Coordinates of C-alpha atoms in Angstrom, one line a residue:
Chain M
X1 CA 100.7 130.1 133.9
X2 CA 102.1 130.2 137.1
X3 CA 99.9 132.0 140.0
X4 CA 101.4 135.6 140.8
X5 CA 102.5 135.0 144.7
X6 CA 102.1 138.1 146.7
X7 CA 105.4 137.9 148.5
X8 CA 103.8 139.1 152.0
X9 CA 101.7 136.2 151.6
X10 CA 102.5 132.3 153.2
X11 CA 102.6 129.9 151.0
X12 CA 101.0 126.3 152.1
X13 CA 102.9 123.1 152.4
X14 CA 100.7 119.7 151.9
X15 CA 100.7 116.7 152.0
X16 CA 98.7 114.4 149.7
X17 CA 98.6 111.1 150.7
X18 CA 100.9 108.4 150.9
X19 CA 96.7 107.4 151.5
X20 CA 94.7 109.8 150.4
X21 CA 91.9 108.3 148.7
X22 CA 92.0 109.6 145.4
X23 CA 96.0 108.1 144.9
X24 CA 95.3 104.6 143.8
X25 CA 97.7 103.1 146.1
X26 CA 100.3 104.3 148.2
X27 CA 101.7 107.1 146.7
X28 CA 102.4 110.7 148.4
X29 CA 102.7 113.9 146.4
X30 CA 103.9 117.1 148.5
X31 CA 102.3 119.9 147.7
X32 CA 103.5 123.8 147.8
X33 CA 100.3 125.6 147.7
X34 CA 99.3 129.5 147.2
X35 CA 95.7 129.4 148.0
X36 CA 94.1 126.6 145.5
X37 CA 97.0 126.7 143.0
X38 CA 99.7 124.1 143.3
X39 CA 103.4 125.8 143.1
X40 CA 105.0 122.7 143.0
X41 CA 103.9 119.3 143.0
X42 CA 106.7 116.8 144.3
X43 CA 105.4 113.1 144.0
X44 CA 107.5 110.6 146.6
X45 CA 107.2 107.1 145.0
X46 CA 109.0 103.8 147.5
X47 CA 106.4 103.0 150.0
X48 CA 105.6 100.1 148.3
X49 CA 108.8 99.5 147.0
X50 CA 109.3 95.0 147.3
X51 CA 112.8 95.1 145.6
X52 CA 111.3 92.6 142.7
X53 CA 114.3 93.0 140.5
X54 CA 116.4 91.3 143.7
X55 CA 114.1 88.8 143.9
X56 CA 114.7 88.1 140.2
X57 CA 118.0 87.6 140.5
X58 CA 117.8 84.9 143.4
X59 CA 114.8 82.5 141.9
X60 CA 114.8 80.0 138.8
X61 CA 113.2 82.0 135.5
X62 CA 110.0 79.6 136.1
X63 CA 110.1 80.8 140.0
X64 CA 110.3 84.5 139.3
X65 CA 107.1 84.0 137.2
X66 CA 104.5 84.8 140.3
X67 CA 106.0 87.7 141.3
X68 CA 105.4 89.4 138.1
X69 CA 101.4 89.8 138.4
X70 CA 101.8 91.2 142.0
X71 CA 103.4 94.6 140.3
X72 CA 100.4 95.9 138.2
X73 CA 97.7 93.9 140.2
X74 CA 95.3 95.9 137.4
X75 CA 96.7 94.1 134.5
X76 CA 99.3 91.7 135.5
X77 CA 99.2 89.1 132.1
X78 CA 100.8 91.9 130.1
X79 CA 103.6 91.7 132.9
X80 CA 103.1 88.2 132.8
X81 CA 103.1 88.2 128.8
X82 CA 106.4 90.2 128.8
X83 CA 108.2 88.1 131.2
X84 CA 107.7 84.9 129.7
X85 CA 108.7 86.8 126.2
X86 CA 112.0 88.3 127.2
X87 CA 112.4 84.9 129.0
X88 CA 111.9 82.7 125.4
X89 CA 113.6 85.2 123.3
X90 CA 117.0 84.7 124.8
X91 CA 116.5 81.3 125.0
X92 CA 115.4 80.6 121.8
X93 CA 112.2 79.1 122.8
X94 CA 109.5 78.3 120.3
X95 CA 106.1 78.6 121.9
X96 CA 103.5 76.9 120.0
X97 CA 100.7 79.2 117.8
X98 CA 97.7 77.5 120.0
X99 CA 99.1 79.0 123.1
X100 CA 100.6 81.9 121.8
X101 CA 96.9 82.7 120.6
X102 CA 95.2 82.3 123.9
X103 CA 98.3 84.4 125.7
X104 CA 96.9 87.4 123.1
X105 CA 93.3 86.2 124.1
X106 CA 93.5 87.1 127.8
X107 CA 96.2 89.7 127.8
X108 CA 93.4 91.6 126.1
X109 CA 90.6 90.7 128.1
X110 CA 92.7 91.7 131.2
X111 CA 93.9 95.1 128.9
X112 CA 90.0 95.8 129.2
X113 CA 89.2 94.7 132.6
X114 CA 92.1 97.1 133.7
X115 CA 90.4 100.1 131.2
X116 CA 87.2 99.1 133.4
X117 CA 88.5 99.8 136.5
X118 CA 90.5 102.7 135.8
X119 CA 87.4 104.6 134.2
X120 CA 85.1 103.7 137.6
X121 CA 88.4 105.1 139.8
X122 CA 88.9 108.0 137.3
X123 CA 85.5 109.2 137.8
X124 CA 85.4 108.2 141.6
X125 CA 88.3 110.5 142.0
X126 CA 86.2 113.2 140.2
X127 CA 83.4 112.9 142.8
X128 CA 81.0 110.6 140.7
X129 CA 80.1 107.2 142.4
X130 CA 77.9 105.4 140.3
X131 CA 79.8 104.6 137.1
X132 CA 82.1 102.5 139.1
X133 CA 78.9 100.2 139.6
X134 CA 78.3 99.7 136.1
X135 CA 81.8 99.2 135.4
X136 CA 82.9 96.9 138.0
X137 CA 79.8 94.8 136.8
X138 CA 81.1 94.3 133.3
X139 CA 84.4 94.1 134.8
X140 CA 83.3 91.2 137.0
X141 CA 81.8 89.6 134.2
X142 CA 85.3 89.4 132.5
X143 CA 87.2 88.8 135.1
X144 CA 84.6 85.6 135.5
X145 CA 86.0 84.4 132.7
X146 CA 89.5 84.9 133.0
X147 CA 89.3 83.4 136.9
X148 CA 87.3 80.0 135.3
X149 CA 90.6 80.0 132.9
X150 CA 93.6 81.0 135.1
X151 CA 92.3 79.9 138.4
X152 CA 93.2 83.8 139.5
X153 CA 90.9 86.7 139.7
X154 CA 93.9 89.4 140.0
X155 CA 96.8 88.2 140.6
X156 CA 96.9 86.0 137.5
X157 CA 100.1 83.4 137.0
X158 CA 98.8 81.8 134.0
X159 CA 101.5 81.7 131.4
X160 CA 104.6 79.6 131.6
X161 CA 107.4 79.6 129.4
X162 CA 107.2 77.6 126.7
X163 CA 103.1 78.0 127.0
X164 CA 100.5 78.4 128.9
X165 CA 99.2 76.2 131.6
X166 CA 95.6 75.2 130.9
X167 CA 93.8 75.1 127.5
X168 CA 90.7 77.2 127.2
X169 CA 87.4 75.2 127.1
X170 CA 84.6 75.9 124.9
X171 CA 82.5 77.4 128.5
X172 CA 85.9 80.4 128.1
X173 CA 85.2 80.9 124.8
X174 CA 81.1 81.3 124.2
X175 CA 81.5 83.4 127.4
X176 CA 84.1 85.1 125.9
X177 CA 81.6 86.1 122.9
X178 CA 78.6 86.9 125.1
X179 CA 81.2 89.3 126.7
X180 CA 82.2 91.1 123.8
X181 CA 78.6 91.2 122.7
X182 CA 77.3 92.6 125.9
X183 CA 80.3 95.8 126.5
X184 CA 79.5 96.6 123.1
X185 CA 76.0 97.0 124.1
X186 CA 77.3 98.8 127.4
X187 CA 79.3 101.8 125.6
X188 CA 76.6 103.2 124.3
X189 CA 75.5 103.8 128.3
X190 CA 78.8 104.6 129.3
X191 CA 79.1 107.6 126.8
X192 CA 75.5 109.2 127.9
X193 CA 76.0 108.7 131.3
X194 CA 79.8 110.1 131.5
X195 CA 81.0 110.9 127.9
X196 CA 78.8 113.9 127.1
X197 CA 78.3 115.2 130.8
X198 CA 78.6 119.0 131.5
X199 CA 80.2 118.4 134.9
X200 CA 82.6 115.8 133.1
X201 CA 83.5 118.2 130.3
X202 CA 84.4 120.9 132.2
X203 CA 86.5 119.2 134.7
X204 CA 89.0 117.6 132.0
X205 CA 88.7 119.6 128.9
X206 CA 91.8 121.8 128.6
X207 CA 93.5 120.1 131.7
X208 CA 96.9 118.8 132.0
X209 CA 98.1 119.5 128.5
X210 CA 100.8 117.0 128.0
X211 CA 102.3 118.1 124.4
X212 CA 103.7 115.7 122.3
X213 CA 107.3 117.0 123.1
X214 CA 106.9 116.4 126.9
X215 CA 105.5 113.1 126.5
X216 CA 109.0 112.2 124.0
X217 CA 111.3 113.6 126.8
X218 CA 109.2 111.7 129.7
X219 CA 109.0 108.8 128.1
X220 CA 105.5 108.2 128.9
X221 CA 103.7 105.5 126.9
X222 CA 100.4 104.8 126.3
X223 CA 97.3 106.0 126.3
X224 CA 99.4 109.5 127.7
X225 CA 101.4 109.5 124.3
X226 CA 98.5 108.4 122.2
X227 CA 96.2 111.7 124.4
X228 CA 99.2 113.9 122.9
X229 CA 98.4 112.8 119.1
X230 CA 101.1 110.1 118.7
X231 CA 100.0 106.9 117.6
X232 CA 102.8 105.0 119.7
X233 CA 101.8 101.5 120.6
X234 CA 104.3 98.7 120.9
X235 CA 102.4 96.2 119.7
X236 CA 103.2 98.4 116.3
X237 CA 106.1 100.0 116.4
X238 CA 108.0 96.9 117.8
X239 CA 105.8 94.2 116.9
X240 CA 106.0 91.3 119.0
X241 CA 103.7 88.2 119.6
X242 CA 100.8 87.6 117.1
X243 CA 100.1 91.6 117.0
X244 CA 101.4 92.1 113.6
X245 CA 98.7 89.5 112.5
X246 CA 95.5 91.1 113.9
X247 CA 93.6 94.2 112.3
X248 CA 93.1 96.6 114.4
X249 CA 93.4 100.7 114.7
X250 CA 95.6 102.7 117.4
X251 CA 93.3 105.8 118.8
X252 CA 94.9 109.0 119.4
X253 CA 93.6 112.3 120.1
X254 CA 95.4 115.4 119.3
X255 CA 94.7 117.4 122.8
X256 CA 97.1 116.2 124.6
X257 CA 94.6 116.9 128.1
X258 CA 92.8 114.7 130.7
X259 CA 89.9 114.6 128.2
X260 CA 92.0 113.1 125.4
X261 CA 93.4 110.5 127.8
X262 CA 89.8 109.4 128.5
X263 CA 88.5 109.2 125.1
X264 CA 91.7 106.9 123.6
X265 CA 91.1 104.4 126.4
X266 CA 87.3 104.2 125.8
X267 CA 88.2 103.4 122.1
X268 CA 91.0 101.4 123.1
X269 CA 88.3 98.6 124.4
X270 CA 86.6 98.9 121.0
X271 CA 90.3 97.7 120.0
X272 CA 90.8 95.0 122.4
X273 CA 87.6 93.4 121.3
X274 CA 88.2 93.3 117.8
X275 CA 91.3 91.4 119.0
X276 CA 89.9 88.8 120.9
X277 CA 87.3 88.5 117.8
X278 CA 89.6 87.7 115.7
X279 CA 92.1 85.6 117.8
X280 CA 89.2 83.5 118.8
X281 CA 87.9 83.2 115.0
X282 CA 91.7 81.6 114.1
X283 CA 92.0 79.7 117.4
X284 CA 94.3 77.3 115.8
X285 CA 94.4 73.5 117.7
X286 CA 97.2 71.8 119.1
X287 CA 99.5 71.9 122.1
X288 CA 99.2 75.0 124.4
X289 CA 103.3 74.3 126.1
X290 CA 106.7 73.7 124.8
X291 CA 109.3 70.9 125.9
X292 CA 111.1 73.5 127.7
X293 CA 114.2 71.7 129.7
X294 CA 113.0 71.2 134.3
X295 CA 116.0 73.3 135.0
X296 CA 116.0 76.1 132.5
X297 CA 119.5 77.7 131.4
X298 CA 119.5 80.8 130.0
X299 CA 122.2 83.0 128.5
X300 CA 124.7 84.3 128.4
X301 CA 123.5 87.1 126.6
X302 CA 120.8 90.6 127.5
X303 CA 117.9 91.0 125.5
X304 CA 115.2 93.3 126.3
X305 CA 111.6 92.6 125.5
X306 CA 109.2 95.3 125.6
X307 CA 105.2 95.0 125.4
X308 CA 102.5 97.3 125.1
X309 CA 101.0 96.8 129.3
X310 CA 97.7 98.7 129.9
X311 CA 99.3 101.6 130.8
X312 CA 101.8 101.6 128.4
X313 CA 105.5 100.5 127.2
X314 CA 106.5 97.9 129.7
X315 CA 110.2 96.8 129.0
X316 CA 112.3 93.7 130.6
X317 CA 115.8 94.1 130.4
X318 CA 117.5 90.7 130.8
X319 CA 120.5 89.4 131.3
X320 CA 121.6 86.0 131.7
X321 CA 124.4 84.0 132.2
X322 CA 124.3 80.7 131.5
X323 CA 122.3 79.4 134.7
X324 CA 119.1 79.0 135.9
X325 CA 118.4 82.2 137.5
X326 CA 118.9 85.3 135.5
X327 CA 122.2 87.8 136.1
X328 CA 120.1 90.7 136.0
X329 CA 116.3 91.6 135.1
X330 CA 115.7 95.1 135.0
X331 CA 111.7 96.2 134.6
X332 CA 110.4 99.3 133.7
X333 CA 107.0 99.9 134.0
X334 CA 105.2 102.3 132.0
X335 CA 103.4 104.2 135.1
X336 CA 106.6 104.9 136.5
X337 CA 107.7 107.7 133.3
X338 CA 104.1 108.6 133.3
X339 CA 104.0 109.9 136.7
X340 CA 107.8 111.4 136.7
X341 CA 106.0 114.4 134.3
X342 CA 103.7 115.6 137.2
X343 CA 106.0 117.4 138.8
X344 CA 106.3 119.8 135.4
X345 CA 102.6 119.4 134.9
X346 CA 101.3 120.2 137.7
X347 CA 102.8 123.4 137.8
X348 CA 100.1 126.3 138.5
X349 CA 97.2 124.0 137.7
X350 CA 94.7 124.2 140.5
X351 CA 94.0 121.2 143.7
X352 CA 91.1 119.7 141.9
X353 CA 92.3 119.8 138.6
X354 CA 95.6 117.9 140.0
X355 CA 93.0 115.0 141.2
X356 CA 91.6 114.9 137.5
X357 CA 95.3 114.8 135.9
X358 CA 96.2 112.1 138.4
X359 CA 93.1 109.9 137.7
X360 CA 93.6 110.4 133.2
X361 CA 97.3 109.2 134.0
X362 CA 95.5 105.7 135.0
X363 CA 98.7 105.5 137.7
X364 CA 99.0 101.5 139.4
X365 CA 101.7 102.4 142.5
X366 CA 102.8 99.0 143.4
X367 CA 104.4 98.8 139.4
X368 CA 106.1 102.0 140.0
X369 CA 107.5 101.5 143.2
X370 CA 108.2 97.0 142.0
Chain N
X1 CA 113.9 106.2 111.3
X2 CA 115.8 102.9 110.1
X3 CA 118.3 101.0 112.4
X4 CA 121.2 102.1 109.9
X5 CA 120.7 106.0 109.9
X6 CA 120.6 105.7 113.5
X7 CA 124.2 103.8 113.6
X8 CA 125.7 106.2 110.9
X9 CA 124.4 109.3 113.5
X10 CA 126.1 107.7 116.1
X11 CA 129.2 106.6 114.7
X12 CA 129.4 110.8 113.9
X13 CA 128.9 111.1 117.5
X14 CA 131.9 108.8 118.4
X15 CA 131.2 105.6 120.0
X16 CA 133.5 103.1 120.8
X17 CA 132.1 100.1 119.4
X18 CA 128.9 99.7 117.3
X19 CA 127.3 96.0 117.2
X20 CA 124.4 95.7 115.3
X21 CA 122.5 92.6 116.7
X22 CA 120.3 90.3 116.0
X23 CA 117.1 92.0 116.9
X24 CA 115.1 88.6 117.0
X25 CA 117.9 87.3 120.2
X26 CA 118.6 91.1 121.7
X27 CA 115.4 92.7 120.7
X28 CA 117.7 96.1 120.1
X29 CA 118.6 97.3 116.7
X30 CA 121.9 99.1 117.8
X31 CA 123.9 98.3 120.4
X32 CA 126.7 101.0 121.4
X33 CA 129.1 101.0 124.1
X34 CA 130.1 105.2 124.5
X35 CA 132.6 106.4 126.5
X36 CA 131.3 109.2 129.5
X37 CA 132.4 112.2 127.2
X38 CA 130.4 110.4 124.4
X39 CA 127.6 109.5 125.9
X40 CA 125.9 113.5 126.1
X41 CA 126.4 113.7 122.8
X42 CA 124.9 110.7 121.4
X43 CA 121.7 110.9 123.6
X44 CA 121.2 114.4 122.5
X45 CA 121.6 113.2 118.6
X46 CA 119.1 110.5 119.5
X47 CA 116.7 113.4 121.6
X48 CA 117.0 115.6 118.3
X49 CA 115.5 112.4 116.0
X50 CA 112.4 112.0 118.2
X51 CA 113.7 109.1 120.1
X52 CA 111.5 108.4 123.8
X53 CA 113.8 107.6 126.5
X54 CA 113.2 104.0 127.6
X55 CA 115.0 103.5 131.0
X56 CA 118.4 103.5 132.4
X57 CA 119.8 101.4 134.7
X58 CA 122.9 99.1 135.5
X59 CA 124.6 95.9 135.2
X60 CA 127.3 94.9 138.0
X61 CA 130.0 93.2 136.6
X62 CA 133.8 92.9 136.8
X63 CA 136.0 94.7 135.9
X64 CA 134.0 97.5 135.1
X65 CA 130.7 98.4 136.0
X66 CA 127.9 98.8 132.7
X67 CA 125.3 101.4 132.7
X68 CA 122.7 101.0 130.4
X69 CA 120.7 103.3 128.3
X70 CA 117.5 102.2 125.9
X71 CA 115.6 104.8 123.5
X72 CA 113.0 103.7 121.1
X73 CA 112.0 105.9 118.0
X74 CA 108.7 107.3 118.6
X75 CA 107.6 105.9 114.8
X76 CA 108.4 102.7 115.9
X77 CA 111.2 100.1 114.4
X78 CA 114.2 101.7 115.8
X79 CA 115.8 100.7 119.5
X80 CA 118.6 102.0 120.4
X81 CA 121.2 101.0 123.3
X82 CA 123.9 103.2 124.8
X83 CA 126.2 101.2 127.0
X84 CA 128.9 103.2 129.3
X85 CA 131.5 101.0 131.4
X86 CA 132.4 102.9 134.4
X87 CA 134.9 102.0 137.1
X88 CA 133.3 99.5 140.2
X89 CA 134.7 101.3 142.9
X90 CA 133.6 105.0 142.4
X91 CA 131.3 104.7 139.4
X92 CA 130.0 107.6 137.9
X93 CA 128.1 109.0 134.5
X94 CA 127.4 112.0 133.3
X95 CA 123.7 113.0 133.7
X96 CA 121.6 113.1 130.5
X97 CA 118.6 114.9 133.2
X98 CA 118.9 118.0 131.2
X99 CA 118.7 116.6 127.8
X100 CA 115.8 113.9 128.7
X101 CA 114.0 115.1 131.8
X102 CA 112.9 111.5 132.0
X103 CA 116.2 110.2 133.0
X104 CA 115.9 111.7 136.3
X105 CA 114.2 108.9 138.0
X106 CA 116.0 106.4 136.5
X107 CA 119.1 108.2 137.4
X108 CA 118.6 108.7 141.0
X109 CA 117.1 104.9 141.1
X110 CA 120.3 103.7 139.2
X111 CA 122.0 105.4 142.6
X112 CA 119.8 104.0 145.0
X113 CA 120.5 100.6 143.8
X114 CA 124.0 100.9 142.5
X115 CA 126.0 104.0 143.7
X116 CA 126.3 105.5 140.2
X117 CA 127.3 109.2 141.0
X118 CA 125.3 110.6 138.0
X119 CA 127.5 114.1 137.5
X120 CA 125.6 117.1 137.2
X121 CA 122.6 115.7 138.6
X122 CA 121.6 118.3 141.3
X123 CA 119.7 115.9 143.4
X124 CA 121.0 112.4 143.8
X125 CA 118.3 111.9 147.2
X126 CA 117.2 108.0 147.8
X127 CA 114.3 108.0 145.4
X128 CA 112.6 104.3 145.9
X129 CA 114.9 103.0 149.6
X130 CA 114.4 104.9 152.6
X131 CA 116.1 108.4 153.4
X132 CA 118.7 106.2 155.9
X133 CA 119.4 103.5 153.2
X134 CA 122.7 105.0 153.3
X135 CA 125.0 102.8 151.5
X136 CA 123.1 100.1 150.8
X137 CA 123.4 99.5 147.2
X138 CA 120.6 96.1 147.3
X139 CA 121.6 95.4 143.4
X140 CA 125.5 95.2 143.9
X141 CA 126.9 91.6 143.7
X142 CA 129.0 90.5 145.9
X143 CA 132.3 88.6 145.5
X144 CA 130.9 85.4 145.0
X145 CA 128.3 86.2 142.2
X146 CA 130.1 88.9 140.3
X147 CA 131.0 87.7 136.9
X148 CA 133.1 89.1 134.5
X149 CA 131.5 91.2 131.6
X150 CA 132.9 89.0 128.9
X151 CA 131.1 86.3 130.2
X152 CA 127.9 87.8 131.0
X153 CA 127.9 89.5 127.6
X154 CA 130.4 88.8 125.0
X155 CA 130.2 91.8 122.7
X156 CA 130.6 94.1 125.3
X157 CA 133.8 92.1 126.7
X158 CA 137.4 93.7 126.9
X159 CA 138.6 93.3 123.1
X160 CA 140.7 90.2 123.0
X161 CA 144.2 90.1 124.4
X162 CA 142.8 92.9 126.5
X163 CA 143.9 92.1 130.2
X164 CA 140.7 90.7 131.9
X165 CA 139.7 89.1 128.6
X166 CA 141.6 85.9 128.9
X167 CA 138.6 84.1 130.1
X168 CA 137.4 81.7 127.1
X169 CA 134.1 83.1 125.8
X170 CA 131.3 80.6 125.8
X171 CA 129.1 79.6 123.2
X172 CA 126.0 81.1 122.6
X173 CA 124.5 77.9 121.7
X174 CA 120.4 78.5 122.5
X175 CA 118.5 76.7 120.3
X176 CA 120.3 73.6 120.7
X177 CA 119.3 74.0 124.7
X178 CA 115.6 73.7 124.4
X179 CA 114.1 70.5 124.8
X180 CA 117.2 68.5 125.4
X181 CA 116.0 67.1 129.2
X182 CA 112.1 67.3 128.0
X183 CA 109.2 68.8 130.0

């Protein structure tokens, strides 16, 4: 529904960001404006652009390994888990089950700490300041755990190929279970205190309707798809890792609007834990790395190795070619076909309601721009 | 939607080769190199089956240029790749923007780091490098990396006796090279 523009009438030309506060990172989005109705929304992705894929092509596979957490700094060990996937999978790489469990271990807990700090910065973006303080304490708690393990807070370089790079201790793993006890005690808060709110209603109910046929031609993955009624997961539908193994249920939502979005990643932590739960409960023992060769050949040959990141599909395309460094490694990160839609949603929605689409998209700029 | 009622559509479609990997190595279920007045055709077959558009992007290599397509079937179980060989010194491809409005960035990010002239695409601006990148194309090899496409990957090689195919194709040996120097 497109705003009638009286013709004698100037229409408004603005700019949001590249650092507005309410963009998570550096990203800009001009804005054509007829009073408070956008016209056209026009997002300009690059500012943060690092040229990543380059920098693939000029380091050892083992090198290009730290660069990988730097691009979604909210959950970099499913960019981490993906890597070292595509990297094994062409090489024919057996990782052992010990390690592989622990890999699924943390890439969830780091799936939830990233659902943690997108819901404080959705609702900060929205004008409400203290859920982010109840968040960000549960979130600290976790990514205690995780830093005590990894020796990394954020920017995590954990896994290796062929492994991991330090066992968990038994300190990791009752912490681990007070954790998941404690957030299930904490969503019970979370839903009175934002869930059910008037103010929260109204301002995402019947808001950036993403239908299940603009999500398909987007490509947009994730909790986006999963708002629009499709229960499209990668850990399913291309089963990878010790996924296929685990019990657990894929929310959806059939609205398709900002509301949806929130409500599948509030169950999605509900989901995560029952993975850890049971990874931890089968923790098998034995080696957590490989013999994997010093100087790692790879190829020739592509493969592509896709993984379900927190914000959706996250695919590496790889080719190699017989050396040590690969040929090619293309990444495509799941914010990047989440945020291309804007410009077709955003048309004739109003300013503040843009701010609410942009925080239920859950975008991390420095993965779009790599 | 299985991997082989995928390869029969696109076989009606016309492709030029079909390879039907192993998915555990390639982690695709079809593999197809298309020619450019293929390649509209097959992604709208795959757009008309519910496939999500993946990414596209490119692959320099001699003697031709490889652009790249991936779609996965929305119900899972099903990835398919559409591979185009284009000419290195004025590559183009037709765009596929209409059909998948996702391909838009992908395109114009494809041409920021490659110079592929996507045809039909109305706006081919610098979408990640600066508005005075110019020509800079940061991803194209130069003469002492490039590597010939049967080398890089063998399927997708010039058929043999083809000129540009004499080079011996190596092995793809990969189990045996794990764990032969130790950790």
């Amino acid at each position: 529904m497109i705003p009638k523009a009286d013709p004698s009438q100037e229409t408004l030309v603005l700019n949001m960001g590249p650092q507005h506060p309410a963009t998570h990172g550096v990203l800009r989005i001009v804005l054509k404006l007829d009073g408070e109705y956008v016209l056209q929304a026009i997002p300009v992705i690059g500012y943060g652009h690092r040229m990543h894929e380059k920098m693939a092509e000029v380091r050892t596979y083992p090198g290009f390994y730290a660069n990988v957490g730097r691009m979604d700094y909210a959950g970099a060990l499913s960019f981490g888990h993906g890597h070292v996937l595509a990297v094994e999978r062409l090489a024919g790489i057996e990782v052992p089950p010990r390690a592989e469990y622990i890999r699924v271990i943390t890439t969830e807990l780091n799936r939830i700490a990233s659902h943690l700090l997108w819901f404080g910065a959705c609702l900060l973006d929205l004008g409400a300041f203290t859920p982010i303080l109840y968040s960000f304490d549960d979130r600290e708690y976790c990514l205690d755990l995780l830093e005590h393990v990894t020796g990394a807070r954020i920017t995590f370089s954990y896994f290796r190929i062929g492994g991991v790079s330090r066992d968990l201790d038994d300190h990791f793993i009752e912490g681990t279970k007070e954790f998941i006890k404690r957030l299930r005690g904490r969503f019970d808060t979370y839903d009175k205190l934002v869930t059910g709110n008037i103010i929260f209603r109204k301002r995402n109910e019947d808001v950036g309707v993403i239908s299940r046929d603009m999500a398909l031609k987007y490509g947009a993955t994730g909790p986006v798809i999963r708002g629009s009624g499709v229960p499209y997961d990668v850990r399913r539908a291309e089963p990878y890792s010790l996924y296929p193994e685990f019990d657990f249920e894929i929310p959806t939502r059939p609205e398709g609007d900002s509301m949806a979005r929130y409500l599948v990643r509030m169950a999605e932590m509900e989901q995560s834990l029952r993975i850890v739960e049971q990874a931890l409960a089968r923790l098998p023992e034995g080696p957590v790395m490989a013999k994997v060769p010093k100087k790692l050949k790879v190829g020739p040959g592509d493969t592509v190795q896709a993984v379900e990141a927190a914000r959706g599909q996250l695919d590496y395309y790889l080719v190699g070619d017989g050396t040590d460094k690969p040929y090619r490694l293309k990444i495509r990160p799941p914010s990047y076909s989440n945020l291309s839609l804007l410009q077709e949603l955003a048309e004739g929605v109003l300013l503040s309601d843009l701010v609410a689409i942009g925080g239920s998209l859950d975008l991390v700029i420095p993965e779009i721009d790599r | 939607m299985s991997p082989e009622e995928i390869r029969t559509v696109l076989e009606q479609t016309g492709t030029v080769r079909i390879v039907q990997p192993d998915y555990r190595v390639r982690g695709v279920h079809v593999d197809a190199l298309v020619s450019a007045t293929q390649l509209r055709g097959a992604a709208a077959a795959l757009r008309e089956r519910d496939f999500l558009i993946d990414h596209v992007t490119a692959v320099d290599a001699t003697p031709e240029l490889l652009v790249v397509y991936h779609f996965s079937h929305v119900e899972g179980g099903c990835r398919a790749a559409l591979k185009l060989l284009t000419d290195r010194e004025h590559p183009t491809a037709p765009t596929i923007r209409d059909i998948y409005p996702g391909a838009d960035w992908h395109e114009r990010e494809t041409h920021d780091f490659y110079g592929v002239v996507f045809e039909g695409h109305p706006d081919l601006s610098p979408l990640i490098l600066p508005e005075d990148a110019g020509d800079l194309r940061p991803l194209r090899k130069g003469a002492d990396g490039l590597k010939t496409l049967a080398e890089l990957i063998p399927e997708f090689g010039p058929p043999p006796g083809a000129e540009g195919a004499e080079k011996p194709q190596k092995p793809r040996a990969k189990k045996e090279k794990t764990g032969e120097e130790g950790a």
